[in-house]
Every structure is written in C-alpha cells, then in structure tokens.
CSV table of C-alpha atoms in Angstrom, one decimal:
chain,number,residue,atom,x,y,z
A,1,MET,CA,143.5,156.9,130.8
A,2,LYS,CA,142.8,157.3,134.6
A,3,LEU,CA,145.2,158.4,136.1
A,4,VAL,CA,146.0,157.6,140.1
A,5,PRO,CA,149.2,157.8,142.0
A,6,LYS,CA,149.6,154.4,143.9
A,7,GLU,CA,150.8,157.6,147.0
A,8,SER,CA,147.1,157.9,147.5
A,9,ILE,CA,145.4,156.3,150.6
A,10,ASN,CA,143.2,153.2,149.7
A,11,SER,CA,143.1,153.7,145.9
A,12,ARG,CA,144.3,150.5,144.9
A,13,ASN,CA,141.1,149.2,146.5
A,14,SER,CA,138.7,152.5,145.2
A,15,LEU,CA,139.9,151.9,141.2
A,16,ILE,CA,139.6,148.3,141.0
A,17,SER,CA,135.8,148.4,143.1
A,18,GLU,CA,135.1,150.7,139.9
A,19,ALA,CA,136.8,149.2,137.0
A,20,LEU,CA,134.5,146.0,138.3
A,21,LEU,CA,131.6,147.9,137.8
A,22,LEU,CA,132.2,149.5,135.0
A,23,LYS,CA,132.7,146.0,133.4
A,24,SER,CA,129.9,144.7,134.6
A,25,LEU,CA,127.7,147.3,132.6
A,26,GLN,CA,126.3,147.8,129.2
A,27,HIS,CA,124.9,151.0,128.2
A,28,PRO,CA,125.1,153.5,125.5
A,29,ALA,CA,125.6,156.0,128.8
A,30,ILE,CA,128.5,154.2,130.0
A,31,PRO,CA,132.1,153.7,128.9
A,32,HIS,CA,133.5,150.9,128.5
A,33,VAL,CA,136.3,149.8,130.3
A,34,TYR,CA,139.2,147.5,128.8
A,35,ASP,CA,141.8,147.0,131.3
A,36,ILE,CA,143.7,148.2,134.0
A,37,GLU,CA,147.4,148.8,134.6
A,38,GLU,CA,150.0,149.6,136.2
A,39,ASP,CA,153.7,151.1,136.7
A,40,THR,CA,156.0,152.1,139.6
A,41,ASN,CA,153.6,155.2,139.9
A,42,TYR,CA,150.4,154.9,138.9
A,43,TYR,CA,147.0,152.6,138.4
A,44,TYR,CA,145.4,153.4,134.8
A,45,LEU,CA,141.9,152.7,134.3
A,46,ILE,CA,141.5,151.9,130.1
A,47,GLU,CA,138.6,152.9,129.1
A,48,GLU,CA,136.4,154.7,125.9
A,49,TYR,CA,137.1,157.6,124.8
A,50,VAL,CA,134.3,159.8,124.9
A,51,TYR,CA,134.3,162.8,122.3
A,52,GLY,CA,132.7,165.8,124.1
A,53,GLU,CA,131.8,168.2,126.4
A,54,SER,CA,130.2,167.7,130.0
A,55,VAL,CA,126.7,169.6,130.2
A,56,GLU,CA,128.2,172.8,132.5
A,57,ALA,CA,130.4,173.2,129.2
A,58,PHE,CA,127.8,172.9,126.8
A,59,LEU,CA,125.0,175.1,128.0
A,60,SER,CA,128.2,177.4,128.6
A,61,HIS,CA,128.4,178.8,124.6
A,62,GLN,CA,124.4,177.5,124.9
A,63,SER,CA,121.8,181.2,124.5
A,64,HIS,CA,119.0,178.8,125.0
A,65,ILE,CA,117.1,175.0,124.1
A,66,SER,CA,114.5,174.0,122.9
A,67,LEU,CA,112.0,171.5,125.1
A,68,ASP,CA,112.5,169.4,122.4
A,69,CYS,CA,116.3,169.4,123.7
A,70,PHE,CA,115.8,169.4,127.1
A,71,PHE,CA,112.9,165.9,127.1
A,72,ASP,CA,115.9,164.4,125.0
A,73,PHE,CA,118.7,165.3,127.4
A,74,CYS,CA,116.1,164.2,130.8
A,75,LEU,CA,114.9,161.4,129.0
A,76,GLN,CA,118.5,159.8,128.4
A,77,LEU,CA,119.2,160.2,131.7
A,78,CYS,CA,116.7,158.8,133.2
A,79,ASP,CA,116.8,155.2,130.6
A,80,VAL,CA,120.4,155.2,132.3
A,81,PHE,CA,119.6,155.6,136.0
A,82,ALA,CA,116.5,152.9,135.2
A,83,TYR,CA,119.5,150.3,133.9
A,84,LEU,CA,121.2,150.7,137.1
A,85,HIS,CA,118.1,151.0,139.2
A,86,ASN,CA,116.6,147.4,137.3
A,87,LEU,CA,119.9,145.4,137.5
A,88,THR,CA,120.0,142.0,139.1
A,89,PRO,CA,120.4,140.6,141.5
A,90,ASP,CA,121.7,143.8,142.9
A,91,PRO,CA,121.4,147.2,141.9
A,92,VAL,CA,124.0,149.7,141.4
A,93,LEU,CA,123.3,153.9,142.8
A,94,TYR,CA,125.4,156.0,141.3
A,95,LEU,CA,125.0,158.5,144.0
A,96,ASP,CA,127.5,161.6,142.3
A,97,LEU,CA,125.6,163.2,138.9
A,98,LYS,CA,126.4,166.6,138.3
A,99,PRO,CA,126.8,168.6,135.2
A,100,GLU,CA,130.3,167.7,135.3
A,101,HIS,CA,130.1,164.1,134.9
A,102,ILE,CA,127.8,163.9,132.3
A,103,ILE,CA,129.2,164.2,128.6
A,104,VAL,CA,127.2,165.4,125.8
A,105,CYS,CA,128.2,163.9,122.6
A,106,GLU,CA,126.4,165.6,119.8
A,107,ARG,CA,123.1,164.9,120.8
A,108,GLN,CA,124.0,161.8,123.2
A,109,LEU,CA,124.5,162.0,126.6
A,110,LYS,CA,127.3,160.2,128.6
A,111,ILE,CA,127.7,159.3,132.7
A,112,VAL,CA,131.5,159.3,133.6
A,113,ASP,CA,133.2,158.9,137.2
A,114,PHE,CA,132.1,155.9,138.8
A,115,ASN,CA,134.3,156.3,141.9
A,116,VAL,CA,131.2,156.4,144.0
A,117,ALA,CA,129.4,154.9,142.7
A,118,THR,CA,128.1,150.8,144.2
A,119,PHE,CA,125.9,148.4,144.9
A,120,LEU,CA,122.7,148.4,147.0
A,121,SER,CA,123.7,146.0,149.1
A,122,ASN,CA,126.7,147.3,149.8
A,123,SER,CA,125.7,150.9,150.3
A,124,GLY,CA,125.2,150.3,154.1
A,125,ASN,CA,129.4,150.2,154.5
A,126,ILE,CA,130.0,153.2,152.4
A,127,LEU,CA,131.2,156.1,154.6
A,128,ASN,CA,132.5,159.5,153.8
A,129,LEU,CA,131.8,159.2,149.7
A,130,PHE,CA,129.9,162.3,149.9
A,131,GLY,CA,130.8,165.5,148.6
A,132,ASN,CA,128.9,167.2,146.2
A,133,GLN,CA,126.6,169.1,147.8
A,134,GLU,CA,124.6,170.9,145.5
A,135,TYR,CA,123.6,167.8,143.7
A,136,SER,CA,123.4,164.5,145.9
A,137,ALA,CA,120.1,164.1,148.6
A,138,PRO,CA,120.6,166.2,151.8
A,139,GLU,CA,119.9,163.0,153.5
A,140,LEU,CA,123.2,161.6,152.8
A,141,PHE,CA,124.9,164.2,155.1
A,142,TYR,CA,123.1,163.7,157.7
A,143,GLY,CA,123.9,159.4,158.0
A,144,ALA,CA,121.1,157.8,156.2
A,145,LEU,CA,121.6,154.9,153.8
A,146,PRO,CA,122.0,155.5,150.5
A,147,SER,CA,118.4,154.4,148.0
A,148,PRO,CA,117.1,154.6,144.9
A,149,THR,CA,115.7,158.0,145.4
A,150,CYS,CA,119.4,159.8,146.3
A,151,ASP,CA,119.7,159.7,142.5
A,152,ILE,CA,116.1,160.7,142.0
A,153,TYR,CA,116.8,163.9,143.6
A,154,SER,CA,120.2,164.4,141.5
A,155,ILE,CA,118.5,163.9,138.3
A,156,GLY,CA,115.3,166.7,139.4
A,157,LYS,CA,118.4,168.8,140.8
A,158,ILE,CA,119.8,168.7,136.9
A,159,MET,CA,116.0,168.9,135.3
A,160,LYS,CA,116.4,172.3,137.0
A,161,TYR,CA,119.8,173.3,136.0
A,162,LEU,CA,118.7,172.5,132.6
A,163,SER,CA,115.3,173.9,133.0
A,164,GLN,CA,117.3,177.4,133.7
A,165,TYR,CA,118.3,177.3,129.6
A,166,LEU,CA,114.5,176.5,127.9
A,167,ASP,CA,113.5,179.4,125.3
A,168,VAL,CA,110.3,179.4,126.5
A,169,PRO,CA,108.6,179.5,129.9
A,170,ILE,CA,108.7,176.4,131.7
A,171,PRO,CA,105.1,174.8,131.8
A,172,PRO,CA,103.4,174.2,135.1
A,173,LYS,CA,103.1,170.6,134.9
A,174,LEU,CA,106.9,170.3,133.9
A,175,HIS,CA,107.6,172.3,136.9
A,176,GLN,CA,105.8,170.1,138.9
A,177,ILE,CA,107.4,167.2,137.8
A,178,ILE,CA,110.9,169.1,138.2
A,179,HIS,CA,109.4,169.8,141.7
A,180,LYS,CA,108.5,166.5,142.9
A,181,ALA,CA,111.8,164.8,141.8
A,182,ALA,CA,114.1,167.1,143.7
A,183,GLN,CA,111.8,167.1,147.3
A,184,ASN,CA,114.0,167.0,150.4
A,185,LYS,CA,112.3,164.6,151.9
A,186,PRO,CA,112.7,161.4,150.0
A,187,ASP,CA,109.3,159.9,150.5
A,188,CYS,CA,108.0,162.8,148.7
A,189,ARG,CA,109.8,161.6,145.5
A,190,PHE,CA,108.9,160.1,142.7
A,191,GLU,CA,109.2,156.5,144.3
A,192,THR,CA,111.3,154.7,140.8
A,193,VAL,CA,112.8,156.3,138.2
A,194,ASP,CA,110.4,154.7,135.6
A,195,SER,CA,107.8,156.6,137.6
A,196,LEU,CA,109.7,159.5,136.8
A,197,ILE,CA,110.3,158.6,133.2
A,198,SER,CA,106.3,158.1,132.3
A,199,ALA,CA,105.2,161.7,134.3
A,200,LEU,CA,107.8,163.0,131.6
A,201,LYS,CA,106.8,161.0,128.3
A,202,LYS,CA,103.3,161.8,129.3
A,203,GLN,CA,103.7,165.4,130.2
A,204,LYS,CA,105.9,165.3,126.4
A,205,LEU,CA,103.3,163.8,124.7
A,206,LEU,CA,100.5,166.3,126.5
A,207,LEU,CA,102.5,169.7,125.0
A,208,GLN,CA,103.0,167.8,121.5
A,209,GLN,CA,99.2,167.2,121.3
A,210,SER,CA,97.9,171.0,123.0
A,211,HIS,CA,98.8,174.1,124.0
A,212,LEU,CA,95.8,174.1,126.5
A,213,VAL,CA,95.4,173.3,129.8
A,214,LYS,CA,92.7,170.9,131.1
A,215,LYS,CA,92.8,171.2,134.8
A,216,ILE,CA,92.9,174.3,136.7
A,217,ALA,CA,93.4,174.7,140.4
A,218,ILE,CA,92.6,178.5,141.7
A,219,TYR,CA,93.5,178.4,145.8
A,220,GLY,CA,92.5,181.9,147.7
A,221,SER,CA,95.0,183.5,150.6
A,222,HIS,CA,92.4,183.9,152.4
A,223,PRO,CA,88.9,184.2,152.7
A,224,GLY,CA,86.5,186.5,150.3
A,225,CYS,CA,89.9,187.0,148.2
A,226,GLY,CA,88.3,186.0,144.8
A,227,THR,CA,88.6,182.9,143.7
A,228,THR,CA,84.7,181.7,143.1
A,229,HIS,CA,84.8,185.2,141.5
A,230,ILE,CA,88.5,184.7,138.8
A,231,ALA,CA,86.3,181.2,138.5
A,232,ILE,CA,83.7,182.2,137.6
A,233,ALA,CA,84.9,184.6,134.6
A,234,LEU,CA,87.5,182.5,133.3
A,235,VAL,CA,84.6,179.6,133.1
A,236,SER,CA,82.4,181.9,131.1
A,237,THR,CA,85.5,183.4,128.7
A,238,LEU,CA,86.7,180.3,127.7
A,239,ASN,CA,83.1,178.8,126.6
A,240,TYR,CA,82.7,182.6,125.1
A,241,LEU,CA,85.9,182.0,123.1
A,242,GLY,CA,84.6,178.0,121.9
A,243,TYR,CA,86.8,176.1,124.6
A,244,ASP,CA,84.4,173.6,126.6
A,245,ALA,CA,84.9,174.5,130.5
A,246,THR,CA,83.0,173.6,133.2
A,247,TYR,CA,83.4,174.9,137.5
A,248,TYR,CA,83.6,173.0,139.9
A,249,GLU,CA,83.0,174.0,143.4
A,250,LYS,CA,85.5,172.4,145.3
A,251,VAL,CA,85.3,175.2,149.3
A,252,VAL,CA,83.1,173.7,151.5
A,253,GLU,CA,80.0,176.5,152.1
A,254,ASN,CA,78.1,175.6,149.4
A,255,ASN,CA,77.0,178.7,147.7
A,256,PHE,CA,76.1,177.9,144.4
A,257,ARG,CA,73.7,175.8,145.5
A,258,ASN,CA,71.1,178.1,146.5
A,259,LEU,CA,71.5,179.9,143.2
A,260,PRO,CA,69.0,178.5,141.6
A,261,ARG,CA,66.6,179.2,144.4
A,262,ILE,CA,68.1,182.9,144.0
A,263,VAL,CA,68.5,184.0,140.3
A,264,PRO,CA,66.1,182.7,138.2
A,265,GLN,CA,68.1,183.0,135.5
A,266,PHE,CA,70.0,179.8,136.2
A,267,ILE,CA,68.5,176.9,135.1
A,268,GLU,CA,69.6,173.5,136.7
A,269,ASN,CA,70.2,169.9,134.2
A,270,GLN,CA,71.1,167.0,135.9
A,271,GLY,CA,73.0,168.8,138.3
A,272,ARG,CA,75.1,171.3,136.8
A,273,LEU,CA,74.2,175.2,136.8
A,274,HIS,CA,73.6,177.3,133.7
A,275,TYR,CA,73.7,180.6,133.2
A,276,ARG,CA,74.9,182.9,130.2
A,277,PHE,CA,78.3,181.0,129.3
A,278,PHE,CA,78.5,180.0,132.4
A,279,LYS,CA,78.3,176.2,133.6
A,280,GLY,CA,79.2,173.9,136.5
A,281,TYR,CA,78.7,172.0,139.4
A,282,PRO,CA,77.6,173.1,143.3
A,283,ASN,CA,79.9,171.2,145.3
A,284,TYR,CA,77.2,168.4,146.5
A,285,GLY,CA,80.2,166.4,149.0
A,286,PRO,CA,82.1,163.6,148.6
A,287,GLY,CA,79.7,160.7,148.2
A,288,ILE,CA,78.5,162.2,144.8
A,289,CYS,CA,80.6,161.8,141.5
A,290,LEU,CA,80.7,163.6,139.2
A,291,PRO,CA,81.4,164.0,135.4
A,292,GLU,CA,84.6,165.0,133.9
A,293,CYS,CA,85.5,165.3,129.8
A,294,SER,CA,89.3,164.8,129.1
A,295,ASP,CA,88.6,167.3,126.2
A,296,SER,CA,87.2,170.1,128.4
A,297,VAL,CA,89.0,172.3,130.6
A,298,SER,CA,87.8,171.8,134.5
A,299,ILE,CA,88.4,174.8,136.7
A,300,TYR,CA,88.0,173.7,140.4
A,301,ASP,CA,87.8,176.5,143.0
A,302,TYR,CA,89.1,175.1,146.5
A,303,GLY,CA,88.8,178.4,148.4
A,304,THR,CA,91.3,179.0,151.0
A,305,THR,CA,91.0,175.1,151.3
A,306,LEU,CA,94.7,173.0,150.7
A,307,PRO,CA,94.8,169.1,150.4
A,308,ASP,CA,96.9,167.1,152.3
A,309,LYS,CA,99.4,166.3,149.2
A,310,PRO,CA,99.3,167.7,145.5
A,311,GLU,CA,97.1,166.8,143.2
A,312,ASP,CA,97.8,166.4,139.2
A,313,PHE,CA,97.0,169.6,137.5
A,314,ASP,CA,97.5,171.2,134.1
A,315,LEU,CA,98.1,175.7,136.0
A,316,ILE,CA,97.8,176.3,139.3
A,317,LEU,CA,96.2,180.0,140.5
A,318,PHE,CA,97.2,181.0,144.1
A,319,VAL,CA,94.6,184.6,144.6
A,320,CYS,CA,95.9,187.3,146.9
A,321,SER,CA,93.4,190.3,148.4
A,322,ASN,CA,94.2,193.8,146.9
A,323,GLY,CA,94.9,194.9,150.0
A,324,ILE,CA,98.1,195.2,152.1
A,325,TRP,CA,96.6,194.3,155.0
A,326,HIS,CA,95.7,191.2,153.7
A,327,LEU,CA,100.0,190.2,153.0
A,328,GLN,CA,100.8,188.3,155.5
A,329,HIS,CA,97.6,185.8,155.1
A,330,ALA,CA,99.3,185.6,151.5
A,331,ILE,CA,102.9,184.6,152.4
A,332,ASP,CA,101.3,182.3,155.1
A,333,LYS,CA,99.0,180.4,152.4
A,334,GLY,CA,101.9,181.6,149.3
A,335,GLU,CA,104.4,179.4,151.5
A,336,SER,CA,102.1,176.2,151.5
A,337,LEU,CA,101.0,176.0,148.4
A,338,PHE,CA,104.7,176.2,146.9
A,339,GLN,CA,106.4,173.7,149.1
A,340,LEU,CA,103.2,171.4,147.3
A,341,TYR,CA,103.5,172.6,143.9
A,342,GLY,CA,105.9,174.4,143.2
A,343,ASN,CA,105.8,177.9,141.6
A,344,PRO,CA,102.0,178.6,141.4
A,345,LEU,CA,100.6,181.1,138.9
A,346,ILE,CA,99.9,184.1,141.3
A,347,ILE,CA,97.1,186.4,140.4
A,348,CYS,CA,96.4,189.7,142.6
A,349,ASN,CA,92.5,190.4,142.8
A,350,MET,CA,92.2,193.8,141.0
A,351,GLY,CA,96.1,194.2,141.9
A,352,HIS,CA,97.4,196.3,144.5
A,353,LYS,CA,100.7,197.4,143.2
A,354,LYS,CA,102.1,197.6,146.5
A,355,SER,CA,101.5,194.0,147.8
A,356,MET,CA,101.7,192.9,144.0
A,357,ARG,CA,105.1,193.9,144.1
A,358,VAL,CA,106.2,192.7,147.5
A,359,LEU,CA,104.7,189.5,146.7
A,360,ALA,CA,106.5,189.2,143.0
A,361,LYS,CA,110.1,189.8,145.1
A,362,TYR,CA,109.0,187.5,148.1
A,363,PHE,CA,107.9,184.5,146.5
A,364,ARG,CA,110.2,185.1,143.4
A,365,SER,CA,107.4,185.1,140.8
A,366,PRO,CA,105.5,187.2,138.0
A,367,ILE,CA,102.6,188.7,139.8
A,368,ASN,CA,98.8,188.4,137.6
A,369,GLU,CA,96.4,191.3,137.7
A,370,PHE,CA,92.8,190.3,137.6
A,371,PRO,CA,90.6,193.1,136.4
A,372,TYR,CA,87.8,194.3,138.6
A,373,LEU,CA,84.7,192.7,137.5
A,374,SER,CA,81.1,193.8,138.7
A,375,ASP,CA,79.8,190.9,137.5
A,376,PRO,CA,82.5,188.1,136.8
A,377,PHE,CA,79.8,186.2,134.3
A,378,SER,CA,80.5,188.5,131.9
A,379,ILE,CA,82.6,188.9,129.0
A,380,THR,CA,84.6,192.4,129.1
A,381,THR,CA,87.1,192.9,126.8
A,382,GLN,CA,89.7,192.8,130.0
A,383,THR,CA,88.4,189.1,130.9
A,384,LEU,CA,89.3,188.2,127.0
A,385,SER,CA,93.0,189.5,127.5
A,386,PHE,CA,93.1,188.3,130.6
A,387,THR,CA,92.7,184.5,129.5
A,388,THR,CA,93.9,184.5,126.5
A,389,LYS,CA,97.1,185.6,128.0
A,390,LEU,CA,96.9,183.8,131.0
A,391,LEU,CA,96.1,180.5,128.8
A,392,ASN,CA,98.1,181.3,125.7
A,393,ILE,CA,95.0,180.7,123.9
A,394,LYS,CA,93.4,182.4,120.5
A,395,ARG,CA,90.2,184.4,120.1
A,396,ARG,CA,88.8,182.2,118.3
A,397,LYS,CA,85.9,184.8,116.9
A,398,HIS,CA,84.6,182.8,114.6
A,399,LEU,CA,83.1,181.2,117.2
A,400,PHE,CA,81.6,184.5,118.5
A,401,PHE,CA,78.6,184.6,116.6
A,402,HIS,CA,77.7,180.4,116.8
A,403,PHE,CA,77.7,180.3,120.7
A,404,LYS,CA,75.7,183.9,120.5
A,405,ASN,CA,73.4,182.6,119.0
A,406,VAL,CA,72.7,179.3,120.4
A,407,PHE,CA,72.7,181.7,124.0
A,408,SER,CA,70.3,183.7,122.6
A,409,LYS,CA,68.1,181.1,121.3
A,410,LYS,CA,67.9,179.2,124.8
A,411,GLN,CA,66.9,182.3,126.6
C-alpha cells in the first residue's frame, strides 16, 4: 500500500492519476494496481506486492556482474519502455527512471513509482515534475517538452551505471551504444527504444559469436603522428597470425597509390596492393566502391580527419605523438573524438612516458604504448605482443608455417 497524506497539496489528483495510469498498463515489469481506498488522514494505493530489492541495493553487495546479466537487465528495461512508448492511442512517458525505482526480483526487473509518468499527449501540461537530475534528460530542466528520447537518455544512464560493475572491460562497441543513448543532445540519441534494443541484441550476438573485432578505425592527433605506420603493422601482423585483414586508406594524400612505382616489390591485383603480409586499398576517392568481407578484419586509416557523425566501428584507436610539444594537439583532437565515440583506446606512438601520463589522467583512459618500428611491414615480437594484447587474440602458431610457405612461394 502506498500512503499519501490528504494534507499534501494536490495529493488526491496525483494519486488518482497514477492509479488510473497503472490500471491501464499490462506488462510483467509493471506492478498491477487493485484499488484506491481512503480514511480520514490518508489515501491508499493498493497494488501488487513486489518482492525484491532495488538495483542500487542489489549492486551494493555484488562485486561484479557478468555481460550476460548486463544484457539481460538492459534488454528487460528496454522492453518495458518499448511497451510504454508504443501504446495506442497515447504512448506513456515514465520520466523518472533511477536505480531506486528498478526492483530486482531474482532475475526479473520491476519498475515502480509512476507518479511522474504521463501520457505523451498530456506532456505539454506538466510543470515542475523533474527532480531527478542525475538520470533525467538535461533538456527537461530547461523547459523542453518531454519526449520518448528523454526516457532513452535515462536508460543510457542506467546502462552506464550497470557497466561499472562488469567483470570484464566494457567492449568498445557496447560503450558506443551506451554513449549514444545518454547523449546530452536529444537528436544525437537513438530515435526509439526499439532501435536501442536492436543495437543491444546485435552487439550481444556479435560478442557471443566472436571476440575478434571486425572493423577498426584509426585516427591521429596531428599529421605525422603514426596512424598509417600503426595501421600497416596491425594488418601485417594479423595476416601473419592467420586472421584475414585488409587496410583501407581514408586520408586524402593518396600516398599508397604511388607505392608500386616507388617500391617494385608491391604487387597490384584488381586495385589491391600486396607486399609481404600486407594487403590494402589506396584511397581511390568516393566514386570507387571497394569490396569488404564481413569475415575479415578491416582497418581504416583516417589520419587526422574526423567524421561529421560517428560511424559503425567495433574499435576506435586514437594515435598520439611521442613528443610532449604535441600534447595540446592530442587534447584538442581527443576531445572531439571522445565526443563522437565515447572512450577510444589511446595509442601513444613510441610512448613518451610523461605525455602518456598526462593523457591518461586527462581522458581517464588507459594508454597503450606502440613499439618503435623502422619497417612497419616487418613482423617482430613487439608487434605480435602488442596486437594480441590489444585485440585479445591468440597466436595461431599452427598457421605460421603455412603463411610463410605461401608467401615464400609467391616471392
């Protein structure tokens, strides 16, 4: 029973509105309302008893949660909001999501406290309802009308809260999904909860199928910082390890198109260049459609060019110079990149220790030191170690001799 003192201002209207709203909803995650009673001092909202504890209390005695548990909770949460937002003729907005309002009943979630919820058609008449600053959409506090994207923002903040308890590092693509849902600007979020559900399910399936990322983008802090150097090394090393990998040049200088004329050992076959374990496509311009294989690893070298909007990548690498005099370039470019993608992995080329510490502290992100290579097409123990740790893959030793023999025959 929910008790509301009669002396509270507008308590009767608020309570009846909540009761009527809940009575109209039929979903396993929403408690059922049975009746409203009153006596001299109180109104009583009589509803289904929910046995369990809040997400906040649940996590307080959990050292960690698994990725399966994370996806289970997030998809359950999204499912109830998809139900609310797709109600006809009037969608319902909840508008007050926070850990205290999510009850964990074994592995089933329940959403409680609908006193702020409203029909979308009535949202223009609501004033002064939003006191949950940490999880409510920021535009609500500046006079904007509530919309479904307000609930999507709250879901994103809850997902971010849950991700802090994961027992593994959060996968980059999953981080991008959370970051997009919790964007401050409504237009940058998922348009619907259904589209958020689709992104989560796709990511869950990909993680179940394989731990190897398929699409990698590399951006740099300033010209000459080493994006191409690192991209070549990653492609060459992955092919050496037996993982099919292809380089795609996205920088505007078109340096790779001249390589066959300068280095005779480069072989061109239907527009793709081959050399040792490396294979890749030069930047032929927007008029040429290059083939991509979903089963191989594609590495895109963007240099210092950032896109206007985030693209669909499994992993984002941000390459910085080893010189502390380029630190400001890294901070400026990094802020723009973090705004697009959330939390890229930072690669400090040849690792200047002082600048690495500054960047790690500034971006609150781990730093990966890339080894110095005089020849990025060569395979060294340093590049093998770096690649296997970065992508969390194994050295497929049984394929080493196969690849060596194939390439030696070609040469």
